[in-house]
Amino acid sequence: NAGVTQTPKFQVLKTGQSMTLQCAQDMNHEYMSWYRQDPGMGLRLIHYSVGAGITDQGEVPNGYNVSRSTTEDFPLRLLSAAPSQTSVYFCASSSARDTQYFGPGTRLTVL
Amino acid sequence: GNSVTQMEGPVTLSEEAFLTINCTYTATGYPSLFWYVQYPGEGLQLLLKATKADDKGSNKGFEATYRKETTSFHLEKGSVQVSDSAVYFCALSDLVYGNKLVFGAGTILRVKS
């Protein structure tokens, strides 16, 4: 039981490049979320999903896309990276109205 | 909308000192409240939670009581250790749809021996 896994751990991009941050969970949780962590701002919700095929925007969705084709996976796509997207990204999962479990994070730098 | 405010840090304490980290919230309805901890270089771990008014969450010597009348969820520990050095986040969950979490800015705790 690996819990929530994220890849890669570190990534450096140039402005305008695209990439996908991977997130997977093996707990059969229906809820999955993506957060970004910036100094002095806590974590802010980017996108979330309440089940396969269902996604919605969080507080800071601009510049990011998500899809949820399976219960286990919830990738986050950056279509055209910008320096403002330099951050640490966390994926989380939970069952309905229960504690969220977080992955180890991906540290992204956009030059 | 929902929001969480927690005391600014860093908080620096000597080992065995008493810890309080203040957290207040604004929310519609009756959210659940959480404290998460982040050790250096790691992700977030749930420290404790409370799901209704007057509930007390506790874990590893840490405690917090859900106070609806003061909209607060202050974190306390009677005797901190160097190993408690971390960033502590207060959060509430929006249970209307999607189990979304709203976080405070985080408080850095440094414990010196």
mmCIF file of N, CA, C and O in Angstrom, chain A residues 35-111:
data_model
loop_
_atom_site.group_PDB
_atom_site.id
_atom_site.type_symbol
_atom_site.label_atom_id
_atom_site.label_comp_id
_atom_site.label_asym_id
_atom_site.label_seq_id
_atom_site.Cartn_x
_atom_site.Cartn_y
_atom_site.Cartn_z
ATOM 1 N N TYR A 35 -2.910 20.843 -5.031
ATOM 2 C CA TYR A 35 -2.647 22.099 -4.331
ATOM 3 C C TYR A 35 -1.253 22.588 -4.733
ATOM 4 O O TYR A 35 -0.370 21.804 -5.054
ATOM 5 N N ARG A 36 -1.076 23.894 -4.650
ATOM 6 C CA ARG A 36 0.257 24.452 -4.768
ATOM 7 C C ARG A 36 0.621 25.163 -3.472
ATOM 8 O O ARG A 36 -0.264 25.759 -2.821
ATOM 9 N N GLN A 37 1.900 25.072 -3.102
ATOM 10 C CA GLN A 37 2.367 25.679 -1.868
ATOM 11 C C GLN A 37 3.389 26.753 -2.182
ATOM 12 O O GLN A 37 4.426 26.483 -2.802
ATOM 13 N N ASP A 38 3.085 27.959 -1.756
ATOM 14 C CA ASP A 38 3.978 29.094 -1.952
ATOM 15 C C ASP A 38 4.291 29.733 -0.604
ATOM 16 O O ASP A 38 3.429 29.747 0.291
ATOM 17 N N PRO A 39 5.497 30.265 -0.441
ATOM 18 C CA PRO A 39 5.902 30.825 0.859
ATOM 19 C C PRO A 39 4.907 31.871 1.372
ATOM 20 O O PRO A 39 4.515 32.776 0.631
ATOM 21 N N GLY A 40 4.510 31.736 2.636
ATOM 22 C CA GLY A 40 3.629 32.704 3.270
ATOM 23 C C GLY A 40 2.174 32.629 2.844
ATOM 24 O O GLY A 40 1.357 33.443 3.274
ATOM 25 N N MET A 41 1.838 31.645 1.987
ATOM 26 C CA MET A 41 0.466 31.575 1.480
ATOM 27 C C MET A 41 -0.195 30.243 1.762
ATOM 28 O O MET A 41 -1.310 29.998 1.319
ATOM 29 N N GLY A 42 0.452 29.365 2.478
ATOM 30 C CA GLY A 42 -0.154 28.071 2.730
ATOM 31 C C GLY A 42 -0.314 27.285 1.446
ATOM 32 O O GLY A 42 0.446 27.452 0.488
ATOM 33 N N LEU A 43 -1.294 26.406 1.407
ATOM 34 C CA LEU A 43 -1.598 25.634 0.215
ATOM 35 C C LEU A 43 -2.887 26.155 -0.392
ATOM 36 O O LEU A 43 -3.854 26.428 0.326
ATOM 37 N N ARG A 44 -2.908 26.257 -1.706
ATOM 38 C CA ARG A 44 -4.092 26.725 -2.402
ATOM 39 C C ARG A 44 -4.537 25.672 -3.401
ATOM 40 O O ARG A 44 -3.729 25.082 -4.115
ATOM 41 N N LEU A 45 -5.846 25.466 -3.475
ATOM 42 C CA LEU A 45 -6.426 24.426 -4.305
ATOM 43 C C LEU A 45 -6.429 24.842 -5.770
ATOM 44 O O LEU A 45 -6.922 25.916 -6.125
ATOM 45 N N ILE A 46 -5.915 23.961 -6.625
ATOM 46 C CA ILE A 46 -5.864 24.239 -8.061
ATOM 47 C C ILE A 46 -7.076 23.614 -8.762
ATOM 48 O O ILE A 46 -7.866 24.317 -9.400
ATOM 49 N N HIS A 47 -7.179 22.307 -8.696
ATOM 50 C CA HIS A 47 -8.310 21.567 -9.259
ATOM 51 C C HIS A 47 -8.616 20.392 -8.342
ATOM 52 O O HIS A 47 -7.755 19.939 -7.584
ATOM 53 N N TYR A 48 -9.820 19.878 -8.442
ATOM 54 C CA TYR A 48 -10.164 18.706 -7.670
ATOM 55 C C TYR A 48 -11.121 17.824 -8.465
ATOM 56 O O TYR A 48 -11.699 18.240 -9.477
ATOM 57 N N SER A 49 -11.275 16.591 -7.992
ATOM 58 C CA SER A 49 -12.138 15.618 -8.657
ATOM 59 C C SER A 49 -12.895 14.823 -7.599
ATOM 60 O O SER A 49 -12.319 14.428 -6.583
ATOM 61 N N VAL A 50 -14.171 14.604 -7.847
ATOM 62 C CA VAL A 50 -14.981 13.825 -6.904
ATOM 63 C C VAL A 50 -15.224 12.402 -7.409
ATOM 64 O O VAL A 50 -15.978 11.655 -6.785
ATOM 65 N N GLY A 51 -14.600 12.066 -8.520
ATOM 66 C CA GLY A 51 -14.713 10.714 -9.047
ATOM 67 C C GLY A 51 -14.249 10.682 -10.483
ATOM 68 O O GLY A 51 -14.043 11.740 -11.112
ATOM 69 N N ALA A 52 -14.075 9.480 -11.018
ATOM 70 C CA ALA A 52 -13.628 9.343 -12.405
ATOM 71 C C ALA A 52 -14.581 10.072 -13.342
ATOM 72 O O ALA A 52 -15.804 9.925 -13.236
ATOM 73 N N GLY A 53 -14.005 10.896 -14.209
ATOM 74 C CA GLY A 53 -14.780 11.646 -15.180
ATOM 75 C C GLY A 53 -15.343 12.966 -14.689
ATOM 76 O O GLY A 53 -15.971 13.703 -15.459
ATOM 77 N N ILE A 54 -15.108 13.298 -13.414
ATOM 78 C CA ILE A 54 -15.676 14.524 -12.832
ATOM 79 C C ILE A 54 -14.553 15.366 -12.229
ATOM 80 O O ILE A 54 -13.860 14.931 -11.300
ATOM 81 N N THR A 55 -14.369 16.573 -12.761
ATOM 82 C CA THR A 55 -13.367 17.491 -12.221
ATOM 83 C C THR A 55 -13.976 18.881 -12.095
ATOM 84 O O THR A 55 -14.980 19.199 -12.745
ATOM 85 N N ASP A 56 -13.347 19.720 -11.280
ATOM 86 C CA ASP A 56 -13.816 21.091 -11.117
ATOM 87 C C ASP A 56 -12.646 21.958 -10.682
ATOM 88 O O ASP A 56 -11.609 21.464 -10.234
ATOM 89 N N GLN A 57 -12.840 23.281 -10.840
ATOM 90 C CA GLN A 57 -11.784 24.229 -10.531
ATOM 91 C C GLN A 57 -11.756 24.560 -9.053
ATOM 92 O O GLN A 57 -12.784 24.620 -8.395
ATOM 93 N N GLY A 58 -10.537 24.832 -8.584
ATOM 94 C CA GLY A 58 -10.368 25.316 -7.230
ATOM 95 C C GLY A 58 -10.141 26.816 -7.231
ATOM 96 O O GLY A 58 -10.656 27.543 -8.074
ATOM 97 N N GLU A 59 -9.300 27.261 -6.315
ATOM 98 C CA GLU A 59 -9.055 28.692 -6.109
ATOM 99 C C GLU A 59 -8.156 29.292 -7.181
ATOM 100 O O GLU A 59 -8.319 30.449 -7.572
ATOM 101 N N VAL A 60 -7.163 28.529 -7.675
ATOM 102 C CA VAL A 60 -6.163 29.068 -8.603
ATOM 103 C C VAL A 60 -6.001 28.154 -9.813
ATOM 104 O O VAL A 60 -4.939 27.553 -10.029
ATOM 105 N N PRO A 61 -7.006 28.015 -10.685
ATOM 106 C CA PRO A 61 -6.951 27.027 -11.767
ATOM 107 C C PRO A 61 -6.253 27.481 -13.046
ATOM 108 O O PRO A 61 -5.904 26.640 -13.895
ATOM 109 N N ASN A 62 -6.037 28.802 -13.187
ATOM 110 C CA ASN A 62 -5.548 29.303 -14.477
ATOM 111 C C ASN A 62 -4.161 28.762 -14.807
ATOM 112 O O ASN A 62 -3.238 28.814 -13.998
ATOM 113 N N GLY A 63 -4.012 28.258 -16.043
ATOM 114 C CA GLY A 63 -2.738 27.731 -16.512
ATOM 115 C C GLY A 63 -2.572 26.237 -16.292
ATOM 116 O O GLY A 63 -1.534 25.675 -16.656
ATOM 117 N N TYR A 64 -3.571 25.617 -15.697
ATOM 118 C CA TYR A 64 -3.511 24.184 -15.384
ATOM 119 C C TYR A 64 -4.738 23.454 -15.938
ATOM 120 O O TYR A 64 -5.845 23.988 -15.917
ATOM 121 N N ASN A 65 -4.521 22.225 -16.388
ATOM 122 C CA ASN A 65 -5.620 21.360 -16.810
ATOM 123 C C ASN A 65 -5.526 20.035 -16.074
ATOM 124 O O ASN A 65 -4.428 19.574 -15.739
ATOM 125 N N VAL A 66 -6.681 19.421 -15.865
ATOM 126 C CA VAL A 66 -6.707 18.092 -15.253
ATOM 127 C C VAL A 66 -7.727 17.227 -15.974
ATOM 128 O O VAL A 66 -8.604 17.721 -16.676
ATOM 129 N N SER A 67 -7.591 15.934 -15.780
ATOM 130 C CA SER A 67 -8.595 14.973 -16.223
ATOM 131 C C SER A 67 -8.536 13.794 -15.261
ATOM 132 O O SER A 67 -7.531 13.593 -14.574
ATOM 133 N N ARG A 68 -9.594 13.027 -15.209
ATOM 134 C CA ARG A 68 -9.640 11.881 -14.294
ATOM 135 C C ARG A 68 -10.323 10.718 -15.027
ATOM 136 O O ARG A 68 -11.537 10.575 -15.004
ATOM 137 N N SER A 69 -9.514 9.924 -15.686
ATOM 138 C CA SER A 69 -10.065 8.808 -16.459
ATOM 139 C C SER A 69 -10.175 7.534 -15.618
ATOM 140 O O SER A 69 -10.957 6.636 -15.954
ATOM 141 N N THR A 70 -9.415 7.437 -14.546
ATOM 142 C CA THR A 70 -9.498 6.285 -13.643
ATOM 143 C C THR A 70 -9.588 6.770 -12.210
ATOM 144 O O THR A 70 -9.242 7.918 -11.903
ATOM 145 N N THR A 71 -10.005 5.903 -11.309
ATOM 146 C CA THR A 71 -10.055 6.262 -9.894
ATOM 147 C C THR A 71 -8.658 6.532 -9.347
ATOM 148 O O THR A 71 -8.469 7.391 -8.495
ATOM 149 N N GLU A 72 -7.651 5.803 -9.843
ATOM 150 C CA GLU A 72 -6.308 5.844 -9.264
ATOM 151 C C GLU A 72 -5.489 7.066 -9.658
ATOM 152 O O GLU A 72 -4.639 7.512 -8.888
ATOM 153 N N ASP A 73 -5.689 7.607 -10.847
ATOM 154 C CA ASP A 73 -4.763 8.612 -11.384
ATOM 155 C C ASP A 73 -5.423 9.973 -11.568
ATOM 156 O O ASP A 73 -6.575 10.070 -12.000
ATOM 157 N N PHE A 74 -4.640 11.029 -11.297
ATOM 158 C CA PHE A 74 -5.159 12.399 -11.436
ATOM 159 C C PHE A 74 -4.002 13.297 -11.865
ATOM 160 O O PHE A 74 -3.424 14.017 -11.058
ATOM 161 N N PRO A 75 -3.641 13.298 -13.144
ATOM 162 C CA PRO A 75 -2.506 14.101 -13.615
ATOM 163 C C PRO A 75 -2.846 15.580 -13.720
ATOM 164 O O PRO A 75 -3.995 15.954 -14.013
ATOM 165 N N LEU A 76 -1.840 16.404 -13.514
ATOM 166 C CA LEU A 76 -1.969 17.865 -13.630
ATOM 167 C C LEU A 76 -1.092 18.321 -14.792
ATOM 168 O O LEU A 76 0.102 18.051 -14.808
ATOM 169 N N ARG A 77 -1.700 19.029 -15.740
ATOM 170 C CA ARG A 77 -0.968 19.456 -16.933
ATOM 171 C C ARG A 77 -0.743 20.962 -16.923
ATOM 172 O O ARG A 77 -1.670 21.740 -16.681
ATOM 173 N N LEU A 78 0.503 21.336 -17.201
ATOM 174 C CA LEU A 78 0.854 22.732 -17.438
ATOM 175 C C LEU A 78 1.030 22.875 -18.940
ATOM 176 O O LEU A 78 1.915 22.253 -19.533
ATOM 177 N N LEU A 79 0.190 23.667 -19.566
ATOM 178 C CA LEU A 79 0.190 23.746 -21.027
ATOM 179 C C LEU A 79 1.316 24.620 -21.553
ATOM 180 O O LEU A 79 1.927 24.326 -22.578
ATOM 181 N N SER A 80 1.601 25.722 -20.874
ATOM 182 C CA SER A 80 2.644 26.654 -21.277
ATOM 183 C C SER A 80 3.197 27.287 -20.002
ATOM 184 O O SER A 80 2.643 28.249 -19.497
ATOM 185 N N ALA A 81 4.262 26.692 -19.487
ATOM 186 C CA ALA A 81 4.755 27.071 -18.160
ATOM 187 C C ALA A 81 5.192 28.539 -18.102
ATOM 188 O O ALA A 81 5.768 29.080 -19.064
ATOM 189 N N ALA A 82 4.912 29.155 -16.951
ATOM 190 C CA ALA A 82 5.289 30.545 -16.686
ATOM 191 C C ALA A 82 6.051 30.598 -15.364
ATOM 192 O O ALA A 82 5.816 29.752 -14.483
ATOM 193 N N PRO A 83 6.938 31.582 -15.180
ATOM 194 C CA PRO A 83 7.677 31.687 -13.912
ATOM 195 C C PRO A 83 6.770 31.741 -12.687
ATOM 196 O O PRO A 83 7.159 31.273 -11.612
ATOM 197 N N SER A 84 5.552 32.290 -12.847
ATOM 198 C CA SER A 84 4.612 32.372 -11.722
ATOM 199 C C SER A 84 4.143 30.984 -11.262
ATOM 200 O O SER A 84 3.532 30.859 -10.194
ATOM 201 N N GLN A 85 4.411 29.958 -12.048
ATOM 202 C CA GLN A 85 4.026 28.604 -11.675
ATOM 203 C C GLN A 85 5.145 27.864 -10.926
ATOM 204 O O GLN A 85 4.992 26.687 -10.577
ATOM 205 N N THR A 86 6.241 28.553 -10.676
ATOM 206 C CA THR A 86 7.286 27.992 -9.807
ATOM 207 C C THR A 86 6.691 27.810 -8.415
ATOM 208 O O THR A 86 6.201 28.763 -7.807
ATOM 209 N N SER A 87 6.709 26.575 -7.922
ATOM 210 C CA SER A 87 6.027 26.273 -6.672
ATOM 211 C C SER A 87 6.303 24.818 -6.305
ATOM 212 O O SER A 87 6.970 24.089 -7.034
ATOM 213 N N VAL A 88 5.760 24.417 -5.165
ATOM 214 C CA VAL A 88 5.739 23.010 -4.794
ATOM 215 C C VAL A 88 4.302 22.531 -4.929
ATOM 216 O O VAL A 88 3.380 23.159 -4.395
ATOM 217 N N TYR A 89 4.110 21.430 -5.635
ATOM 218 C CA TYR A 89 2.779 20.928 -5.942
ATOM 219 C C TYR A 89 2.511 19.646 -5.157
ATOM 220 O O TYR A 89 3.328 18.718 -5.152
ATOM 221 N N PHE A 90 1.355 19.630 -4.508
ATOM 222 C CA PHE A 90 0.951 18.462 -3.725
ATOM 223 C C PHE A 90 -0.365 17.912 -4.259
ATOM 224 O O PHE A 90 -1.306 18.648 -4.522
ATOM 225 N N CYS A 91 -0.395 16.600 -4.359
ATOM 226 C CA CYS A 91 -1.612 15.886 -4.683
ATOM 227 C C CYS A 91 -2.153 15.270 -3.400
ATOM 228 O O CYS A 91 -1.376 14.895 -2.508
ATOM 229 N N ALA A 92 -3.463 15.176 -3.280
ATOM 230 C CA ALA A 92 -4.074 14.599 -2.085
ATOM 231 C C ALA A 92 -5.271 13.760 -2.500
ATOM 232 O O ALA A 92 -5.890 14.000 -3.533
ATOM 233 N N SER A 93 -5.610 12.787 -1.663
ATOM 234 C CA SER A 93 -6.800 11.979 -1.920
ATOM 235 C C SER A 93 -7.515 11.690 -0.613
ATOM 236 O O SER A 93 -6.918 11.740 0.471
ATOM 237 N N SER A 94 -8.806 11.396 -0.723
ATOM 238 C CA SER A 94 -9.599 11.052 0.455
ATOM 239 C C SER A 94 -10.849 10.305 0.004
ATOM 240 O O SER A 94 -11.269 10.395 -1.145
ATOM 241 N N SER A 95 -11.442 9.598 0.937
ATOM 242 C CA SER A 95 -12.790 9.093 0.709
ATOM 243 C C SER A 95 -13.752 10.199 1.156
ATOM 244 O O SER A 95 -13.334 11.207 1.715
ATOM 245 N N ALA A 96 -15.009 10.018 0.933
ATOM 246 C CA ALA A 96 -15.985 11.090 1.145
ATOM 247 C C ALA A 96 -15.898 11.663 2.555
ATOM 248 O O ALA A 96 -15.942 10.938 3.534
ATOM 249 N N ARG A 97 -15.729 12.976 2.652
ATOM 250 C CA ARG A 97 -15.782 13.714 3.910
ATOM 251 C C ARG A 97 -14.828 13.167 4.962
ATOM 252 O O ARG A 97 -15.098 13.216 6.151
ATOM 253 N N ASP A 98 -13.694 12.662 4.502
ATOM 254 C CA ASP A 98 -12.731 12.081 5.436
ATOM 255 C C ASP A 98 -11.385 12.776 5.266
ATOM 256 O O ASP A 98 -11.222 13.656 4.430
ATOM 257 N N THR A 99 -10.441 12.383 6.084
ATOM 258 C CA THR A 99 -9.110 12.978 6.079
ATOM 259 C C THR A 99 -8.457 12.866 4.709
ATOM 260 O O THR A 99 -8.510 11.827 4.062
ATOM 261 N N GLN A 100 -7.808 13.972 4.295
ATOM 262 C CA GLN A 100 -7.059 13.944 3.038
ATOM 263 C C GLN A 100 -5.635 13.487 3.303
ATOM 264 O O GLN A 100 -5.002 13.922 4.267
ATOM 265 N N TYR A 101 -5.129 12.636 2.426
ATOM 266 C CA TYR A 101 -3.765 12.128 2.506
ATOM 267 C C TYR A 101 -2.962 12.745 1.372
ATOM 268 O O TYR A 101 -3.397 12.736 0.225
ATOM 269 N N PHE A 102 -1.781 13.266 1.731
ATOM 270 C CA PHE A 102 -0.981 14.008 0.778
ATOM 271 C C PHE A 102 0.197 13.181 0.261
ATOM 272 O O PHE A 102 0.782 12.370 0.988
ATOM 273 N N GLY A 103 0.550 13.430 -1.000
ATOM 274 C CA GLY A 103 1.764 12.882 -1.564
ATOM 275 C C GLY A 103 2.980 13.666 -1.122
ATOM 276 O O GLY A 103 2.858 14.686 -0.442
ATOM 277 N N PRO A 104 4.179 13.229 -1.528
ATOM 278 C CA PRO A 104 5.422 13.871 -1.079
ATOM 279 C C PRO A 104 5.741 15.181 -1.785
ATOM 280 O O PRO A 104 6.637 15.909 -1.350
ATOM 281 N N GLY A 105 5.035 15.496 -2.850
ATOM 282 C CA GLY A 105 5.226 16.786 -3.517
ATOM 283 C C GLY A 105 6.144 16.734 -4.713
ATOM 284 O O GLY A 105 6.997 15.851 -4.841
ATOM 285 N N THR A 106 5.950 17.703 -5.627
ATOM 286 C CA THR A 106 6.834 17.935 -6.772
ATOM 287 C C THR A 106 7.284 19.383 -6.713
ATOM 288 O O THR A 106 6.452 20.287 -6.690
ATOM 289 N N ARG A 107 8.597 19.577 -6.685
ATOM 290 C CA ARG A 107 9.143 20.946 -6.667
ATOM 291 C C ARG A 107 9.438 21.355 -8.102
ATOM 292 O O ARG A 107 10.297 20.773 -8.756
ATOM 293 N N LEU A 108 8.704 22.363 -8.587
ATOM 294 C CA LEU A 108 8.814 22.811 -9.981
ATOM 295 C C LEU A 108 9.425 24.204 -10.035
ATOM 296 O O LEU A 108 8.987 25.103 -9.318
ATOM 297 N N THR A 109 10.424 24.352 -10.887
ATOM 298 C CA THR A 109 11.029 25.659 -11.152
ATOM 299 C C THR A 109 10.863 25.976 -12.623
ATOM 300 O O THR A 109 11.197 25.159 -13.483
ATOM 301 N N VAL A 110 10.318 27.161 -12.906
ATOM 302 C CA VAL A 110 10.155 27.613 -14.286
ATOM 303 C C VAL A 110 11.072 28.818 -14.517
ATOM 304 O O VAL A 110 10.951 29.833 -13.840
ATOM 305 N N LEU A 111 11.998 28.656 -15.452
ATOM 306 C CA LEU A 111 12.991 29.713 -15.705
ATOM 307 C C LEU A 111 12.535 30.663 -16.816
ATOM 308 O O LEU A 111 11.749 30.269 -17.685
#
